[in-house]
Tab-separated table of C-alpha atoms in Angstrom:
chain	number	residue	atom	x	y	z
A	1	UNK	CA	-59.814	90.410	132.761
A	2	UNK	CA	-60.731	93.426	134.832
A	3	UNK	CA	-58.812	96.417	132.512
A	4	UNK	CA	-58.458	95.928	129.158
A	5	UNK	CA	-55.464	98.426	128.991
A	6	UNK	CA	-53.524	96.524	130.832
A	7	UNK	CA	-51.330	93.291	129.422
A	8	UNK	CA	-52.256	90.007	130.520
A	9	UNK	CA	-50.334	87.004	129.493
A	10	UNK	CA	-53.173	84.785	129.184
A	11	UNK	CA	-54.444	86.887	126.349
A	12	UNK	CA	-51.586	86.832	124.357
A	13	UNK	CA	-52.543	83.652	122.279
A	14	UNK	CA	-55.875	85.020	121.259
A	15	UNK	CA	-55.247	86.565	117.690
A	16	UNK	CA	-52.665	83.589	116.972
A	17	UNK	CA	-54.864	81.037	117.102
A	18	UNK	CA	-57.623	83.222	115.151
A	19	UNK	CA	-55.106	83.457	112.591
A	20	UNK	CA	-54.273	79.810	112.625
A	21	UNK	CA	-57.431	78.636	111.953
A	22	UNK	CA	-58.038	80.702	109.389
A	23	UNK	CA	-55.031	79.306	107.425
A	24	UNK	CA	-56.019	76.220	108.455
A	25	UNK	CA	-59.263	76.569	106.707
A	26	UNK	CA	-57.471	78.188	103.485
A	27	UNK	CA	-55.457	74.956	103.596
A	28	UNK	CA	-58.861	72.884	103.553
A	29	UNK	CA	-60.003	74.978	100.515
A	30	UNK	CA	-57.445	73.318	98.474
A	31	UNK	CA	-59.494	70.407	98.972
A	32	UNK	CA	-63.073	71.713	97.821
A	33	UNK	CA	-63.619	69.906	94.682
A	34	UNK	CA	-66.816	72.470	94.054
A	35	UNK	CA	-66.260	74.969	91.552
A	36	UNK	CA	-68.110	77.963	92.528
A	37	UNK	CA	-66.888	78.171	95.856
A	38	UNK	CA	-63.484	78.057	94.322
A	39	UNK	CA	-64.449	80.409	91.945
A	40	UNK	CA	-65.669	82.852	94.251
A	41	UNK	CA	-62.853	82.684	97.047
A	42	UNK	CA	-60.217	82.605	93.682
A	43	UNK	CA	-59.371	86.716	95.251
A	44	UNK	CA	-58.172	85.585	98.714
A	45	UNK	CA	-57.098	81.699	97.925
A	46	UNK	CA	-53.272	81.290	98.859
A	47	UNK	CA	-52.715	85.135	100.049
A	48	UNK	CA	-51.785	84.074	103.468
A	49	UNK	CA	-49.578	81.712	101.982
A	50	UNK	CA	-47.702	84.497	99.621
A	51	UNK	CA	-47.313	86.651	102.531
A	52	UNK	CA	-43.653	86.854	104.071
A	53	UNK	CA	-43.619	86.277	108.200
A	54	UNK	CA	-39.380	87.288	107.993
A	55	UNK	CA	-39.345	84.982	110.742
A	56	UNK	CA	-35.319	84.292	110.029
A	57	UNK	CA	-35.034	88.241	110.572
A	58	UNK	CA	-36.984	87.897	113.923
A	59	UNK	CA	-35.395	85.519	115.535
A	60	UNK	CA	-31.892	87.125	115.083
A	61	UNK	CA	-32.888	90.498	115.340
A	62	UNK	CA	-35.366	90.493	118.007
A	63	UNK	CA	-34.945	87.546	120.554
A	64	UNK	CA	-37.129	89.227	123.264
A	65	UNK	CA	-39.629	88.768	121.001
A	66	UNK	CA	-39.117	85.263	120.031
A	67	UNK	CA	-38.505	84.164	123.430
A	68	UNK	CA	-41.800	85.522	124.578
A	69	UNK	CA	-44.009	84.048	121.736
A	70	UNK	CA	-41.886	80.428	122.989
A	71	UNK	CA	-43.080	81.506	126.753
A	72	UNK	CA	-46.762	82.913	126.363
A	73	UNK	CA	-47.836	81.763	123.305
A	74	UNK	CA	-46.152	78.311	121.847
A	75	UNK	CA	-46.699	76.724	125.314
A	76	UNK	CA	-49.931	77.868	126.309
A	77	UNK	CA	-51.542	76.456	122.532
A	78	UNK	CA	-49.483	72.915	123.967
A	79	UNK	CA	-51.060	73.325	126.929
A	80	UNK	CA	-54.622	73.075	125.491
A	81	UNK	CA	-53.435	69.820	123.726
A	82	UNK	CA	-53.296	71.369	120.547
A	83	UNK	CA	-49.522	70.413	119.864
A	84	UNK	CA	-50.684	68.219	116.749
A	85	UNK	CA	-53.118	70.687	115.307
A	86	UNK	CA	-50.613	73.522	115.505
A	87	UNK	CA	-46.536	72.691	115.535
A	88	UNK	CA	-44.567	75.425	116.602
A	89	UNK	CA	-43.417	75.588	112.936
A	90	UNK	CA	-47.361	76.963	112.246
A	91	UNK	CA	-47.264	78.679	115.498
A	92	UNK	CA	-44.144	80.816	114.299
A	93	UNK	CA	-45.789	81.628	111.078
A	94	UNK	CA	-48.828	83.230	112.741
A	95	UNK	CA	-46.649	85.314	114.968
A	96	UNK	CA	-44.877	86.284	111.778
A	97	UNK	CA	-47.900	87.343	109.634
A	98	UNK	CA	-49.549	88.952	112.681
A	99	UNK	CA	-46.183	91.133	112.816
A	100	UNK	CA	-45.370	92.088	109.668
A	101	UNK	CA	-48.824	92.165	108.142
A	102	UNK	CA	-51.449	93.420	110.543
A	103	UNK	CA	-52.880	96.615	111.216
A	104	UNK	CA	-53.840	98.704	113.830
A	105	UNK	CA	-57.768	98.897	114.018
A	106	UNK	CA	-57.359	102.428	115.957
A	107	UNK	CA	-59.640	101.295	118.873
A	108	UNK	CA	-60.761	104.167	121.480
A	109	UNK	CA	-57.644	104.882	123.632
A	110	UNK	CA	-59.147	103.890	126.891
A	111	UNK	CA	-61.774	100.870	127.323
A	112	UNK	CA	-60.703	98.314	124.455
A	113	UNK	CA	-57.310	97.391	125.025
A	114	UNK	CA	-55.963	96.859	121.395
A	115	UNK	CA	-57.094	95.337	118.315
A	116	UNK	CA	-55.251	94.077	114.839
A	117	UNK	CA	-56.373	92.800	112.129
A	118	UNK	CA	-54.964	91.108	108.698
A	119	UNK	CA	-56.361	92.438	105.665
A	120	UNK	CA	-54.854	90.039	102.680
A	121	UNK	CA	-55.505	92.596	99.718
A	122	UNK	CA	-54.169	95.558	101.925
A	123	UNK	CA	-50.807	93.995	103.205
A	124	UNK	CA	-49.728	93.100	99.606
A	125	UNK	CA	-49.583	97.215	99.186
A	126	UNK	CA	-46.062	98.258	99.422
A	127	UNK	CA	-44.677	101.410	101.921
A	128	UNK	CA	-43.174	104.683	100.567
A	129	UNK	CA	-42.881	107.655	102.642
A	130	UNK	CA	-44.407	108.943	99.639
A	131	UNK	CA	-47.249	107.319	99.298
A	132	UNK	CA	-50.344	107.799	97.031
A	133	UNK	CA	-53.061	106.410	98.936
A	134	UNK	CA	-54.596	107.153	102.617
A	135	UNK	CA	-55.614	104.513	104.926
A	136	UNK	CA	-59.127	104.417	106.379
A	137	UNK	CA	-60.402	102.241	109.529
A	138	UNK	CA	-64.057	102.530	108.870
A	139	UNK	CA	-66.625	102.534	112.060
A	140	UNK	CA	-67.338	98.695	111.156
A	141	UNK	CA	-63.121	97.788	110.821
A	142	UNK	CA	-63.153	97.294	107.596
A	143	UNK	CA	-60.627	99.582	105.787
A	144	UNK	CA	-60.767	101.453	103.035
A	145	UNK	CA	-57.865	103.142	100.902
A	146	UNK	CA	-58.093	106.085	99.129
A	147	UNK	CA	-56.278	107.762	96.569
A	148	UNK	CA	-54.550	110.975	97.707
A	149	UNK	CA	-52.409	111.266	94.127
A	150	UNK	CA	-53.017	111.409	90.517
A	151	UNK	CA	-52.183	107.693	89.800
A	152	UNK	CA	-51.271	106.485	86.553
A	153	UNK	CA	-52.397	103.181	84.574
A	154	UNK	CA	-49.668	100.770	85.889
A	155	UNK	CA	-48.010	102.759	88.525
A	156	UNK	CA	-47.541	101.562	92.026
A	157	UNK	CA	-50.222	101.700	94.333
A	158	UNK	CA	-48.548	102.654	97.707
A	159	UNK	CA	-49.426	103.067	101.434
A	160	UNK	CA	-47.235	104.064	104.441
A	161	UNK	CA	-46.340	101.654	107.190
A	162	UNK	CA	-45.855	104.851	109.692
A	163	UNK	CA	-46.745	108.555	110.276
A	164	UNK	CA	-44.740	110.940	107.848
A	165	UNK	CA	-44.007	113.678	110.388
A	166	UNK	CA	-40.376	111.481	111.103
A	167	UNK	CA	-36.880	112.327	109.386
A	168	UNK	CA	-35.421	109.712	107.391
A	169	UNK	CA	-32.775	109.360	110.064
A	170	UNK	CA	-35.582	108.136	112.243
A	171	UNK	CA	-37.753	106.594	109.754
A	172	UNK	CA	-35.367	104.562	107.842
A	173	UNK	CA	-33.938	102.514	111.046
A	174	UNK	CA	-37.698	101.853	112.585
A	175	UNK	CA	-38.664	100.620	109.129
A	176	UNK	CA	-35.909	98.178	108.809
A	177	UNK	CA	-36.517	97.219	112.653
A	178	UNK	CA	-40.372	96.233	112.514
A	179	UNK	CA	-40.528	95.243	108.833
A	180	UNK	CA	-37.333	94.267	108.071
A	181	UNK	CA	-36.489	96.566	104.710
A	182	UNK	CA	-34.333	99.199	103.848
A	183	UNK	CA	-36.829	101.866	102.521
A	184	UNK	CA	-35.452	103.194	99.161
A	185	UNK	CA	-38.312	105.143	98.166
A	186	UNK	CA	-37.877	108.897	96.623
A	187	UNK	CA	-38.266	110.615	99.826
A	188	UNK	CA	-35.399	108.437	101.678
A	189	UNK	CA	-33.292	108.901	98.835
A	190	UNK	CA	-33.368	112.782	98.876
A	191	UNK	CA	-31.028	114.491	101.153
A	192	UNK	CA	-33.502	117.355	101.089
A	193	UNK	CA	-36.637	114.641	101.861
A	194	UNK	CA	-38.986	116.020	98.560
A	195	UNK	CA	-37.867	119.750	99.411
A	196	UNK	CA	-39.529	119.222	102.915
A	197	UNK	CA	-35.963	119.690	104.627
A	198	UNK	CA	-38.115	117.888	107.219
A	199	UNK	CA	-34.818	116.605	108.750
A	200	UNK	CA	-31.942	119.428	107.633
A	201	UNK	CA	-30.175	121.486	110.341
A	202	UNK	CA	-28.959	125.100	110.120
A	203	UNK	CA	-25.226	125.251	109.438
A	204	UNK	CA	-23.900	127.355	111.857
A	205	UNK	CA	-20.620	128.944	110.097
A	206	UNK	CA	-20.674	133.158	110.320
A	207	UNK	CA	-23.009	134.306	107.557
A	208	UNK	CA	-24.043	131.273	106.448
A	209	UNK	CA	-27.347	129.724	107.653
A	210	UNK	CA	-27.884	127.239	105.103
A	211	UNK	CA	-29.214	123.669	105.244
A	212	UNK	CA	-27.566	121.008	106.414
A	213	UNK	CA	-28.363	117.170	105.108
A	214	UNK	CA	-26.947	114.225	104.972
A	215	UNK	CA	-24.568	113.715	102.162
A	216	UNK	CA	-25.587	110.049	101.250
A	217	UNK	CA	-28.720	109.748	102.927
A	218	UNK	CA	-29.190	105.817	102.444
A	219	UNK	CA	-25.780	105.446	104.280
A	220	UNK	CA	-27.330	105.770	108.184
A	221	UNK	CA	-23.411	106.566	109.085
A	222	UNK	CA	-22.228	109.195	106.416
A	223	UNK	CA	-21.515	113.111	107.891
A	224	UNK	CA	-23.763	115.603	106.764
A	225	UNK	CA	-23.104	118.610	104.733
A	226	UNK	CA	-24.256	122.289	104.262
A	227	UNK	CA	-25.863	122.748	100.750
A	228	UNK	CA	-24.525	126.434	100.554
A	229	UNK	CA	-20.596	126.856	101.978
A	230	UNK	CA	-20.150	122.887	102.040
A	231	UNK	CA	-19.004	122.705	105.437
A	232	UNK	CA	-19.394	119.045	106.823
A	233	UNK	CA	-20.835	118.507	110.050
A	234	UNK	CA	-20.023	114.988	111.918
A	235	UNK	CA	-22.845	112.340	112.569
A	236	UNK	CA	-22.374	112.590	116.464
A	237	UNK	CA	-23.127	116.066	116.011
A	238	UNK	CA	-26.234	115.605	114.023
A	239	UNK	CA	-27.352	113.063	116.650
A	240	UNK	CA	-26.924	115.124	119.304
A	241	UNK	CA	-28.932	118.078	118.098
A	242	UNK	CA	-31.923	115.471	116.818
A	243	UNK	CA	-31.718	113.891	120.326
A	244	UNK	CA	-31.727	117.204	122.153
A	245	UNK	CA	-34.769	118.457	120.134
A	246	UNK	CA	-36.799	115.267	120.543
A	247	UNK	CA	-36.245	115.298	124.265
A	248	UNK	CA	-37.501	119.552	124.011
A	249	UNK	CA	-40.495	118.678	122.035
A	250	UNK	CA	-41.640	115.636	124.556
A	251	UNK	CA	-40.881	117.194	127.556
A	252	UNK	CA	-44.504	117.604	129.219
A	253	UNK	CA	-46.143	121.060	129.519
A	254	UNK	CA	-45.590	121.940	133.211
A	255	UNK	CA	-48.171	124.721	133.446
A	256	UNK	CA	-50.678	122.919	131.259
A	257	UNK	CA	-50.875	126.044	128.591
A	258	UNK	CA	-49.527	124.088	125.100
A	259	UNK	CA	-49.634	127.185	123.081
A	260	UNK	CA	-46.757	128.744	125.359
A	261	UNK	CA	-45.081	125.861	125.031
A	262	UNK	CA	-45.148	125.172	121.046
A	263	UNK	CA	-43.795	128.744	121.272
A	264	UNK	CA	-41.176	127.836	123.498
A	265	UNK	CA	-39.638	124.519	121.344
A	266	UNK	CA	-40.141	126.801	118.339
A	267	UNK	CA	-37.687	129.303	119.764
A	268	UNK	CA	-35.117	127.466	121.057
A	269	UNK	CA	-35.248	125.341	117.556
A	270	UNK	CA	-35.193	127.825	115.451
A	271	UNK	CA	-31.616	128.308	115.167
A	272	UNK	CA	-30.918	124.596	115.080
A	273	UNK	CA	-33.588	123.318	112.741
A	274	UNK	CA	-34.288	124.427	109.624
């Protein structure tokens, strides 16, 4: 392969079958009759197994996905006559782990293509937009999380699963697309998102001004309302001002100076966003 940036098919299999045989050596460690190799792999034994690969949820809700692993991955492993070793059945829970449980190793942007990785102990953390912890790729991919909260004796150790700077109206429906959960977590559940009013609007009745947020904000299809005269403003509304910011805020800088054009989005958002 000439540019690692670039897909190519025949690569696709690569981090399967790495995965593969690694569970197929955690299967053979059920066999090891010595007790301090046991003892000392007792951390990781069975973690792959625990893990969840939502592999129902996949191949309902994302057949382009499952028909690709079926047409670059399944049948290339067959075609190196390893049918036997690994049955689609193992093939399919590969794919699965790889998907829900593997993280980006943040490789340079240009000259490495891109690299994940399955960290057993890591993936068992659960997401909240919230979180208490910060995720580290260290020089040598390893990872390392760190505390970013107080954290009490017994309470949850949490990571996130994406950046934070989303609203819950965008958050919530990715989240529930690539990892197959409805996030319920403190921030999701506020209308105001922690007091960030990261996603509110500016109500736009005469002398008003106040924020706008949804009114049950785990219900992706209820209106939203203005916290100071009430007023209720439609969810095609709400789309259509979110969608018409995104596309302001992407739209590339045409004379290259990005300080001009923060300036710009700011302005022409500021009476839209609060």
């Amino acid at each position: 392969i000439e540019n690692v940036d670039e897909f190519s098919k025949e690569y696709s299999a690569v981090t399967i079958l790495r995965l593969l045989m690694v569970m197929e050596r955690e299967e053979e460690m059920k066999k090891v009759d010595n007790r301090t190799i046991k003892k000392k792999c007792k951390h990781v034994e069975g973690m792959l197994r625990n893990m969840m690969d939502h592999n129902k949820d996949r191949e309902v809700e994302q057949p382009d996905v499952w028909n690709f692993e079926k047409e670059f991955i399944i049948s290339f492993i067959n075609k190196l006559n390893l049918k036997d070793r690994f049955p689609e059945a193992k093939i399919r829970r590969s794919a699965g782990l790889l998907q829900t449980n593997a993280t980006s190793l943040e490789l340079p942007t240009t000259g490495y293509g891109r690299g994940t990785a399955v960290f057993p102990t890591y993936a068992m953390m659960n997401h909240s937009c919230v979180c208490n912890t910060k995720t580290v790729i260290n020089p040598d991919y390893s990872i390392q999380v760190i505390a970013q909260a107080s954290i009490e004796a017994g309470q949850e150790i949490t990571n996130q699963y994406m950046k934070a700077d989303k609203p819950t109206i965008i958050r919530r429906p990715f989240l529930r697309q690539k990892w197959f959960f409805n996030c319920m977590c403190a921030r999701c559940s506020d209308p105001t998102e922690c007091g960030s009013h990261l996603s509110s609007l500016i109500c736009h009745k005469p002398k008003c001004g106040g924020a706008v947020v949804p009114s049950r904000p785990l219900d992706s299809q209820s209106n939203w309302v203005c916290l100071s005269c009430g007023a209720v403003m439609c969810l095609d509304r709400v789309q259509s001002v979110l969608e018409g910011a995104t596309t302001l805020i992407s739209t590339p800088v045409q004379d290259g100076d990005a300080v001009q054009n923060y300036e710009r989005v700011l302005h022409q958002l500021s009476s839209q966003l609060h």
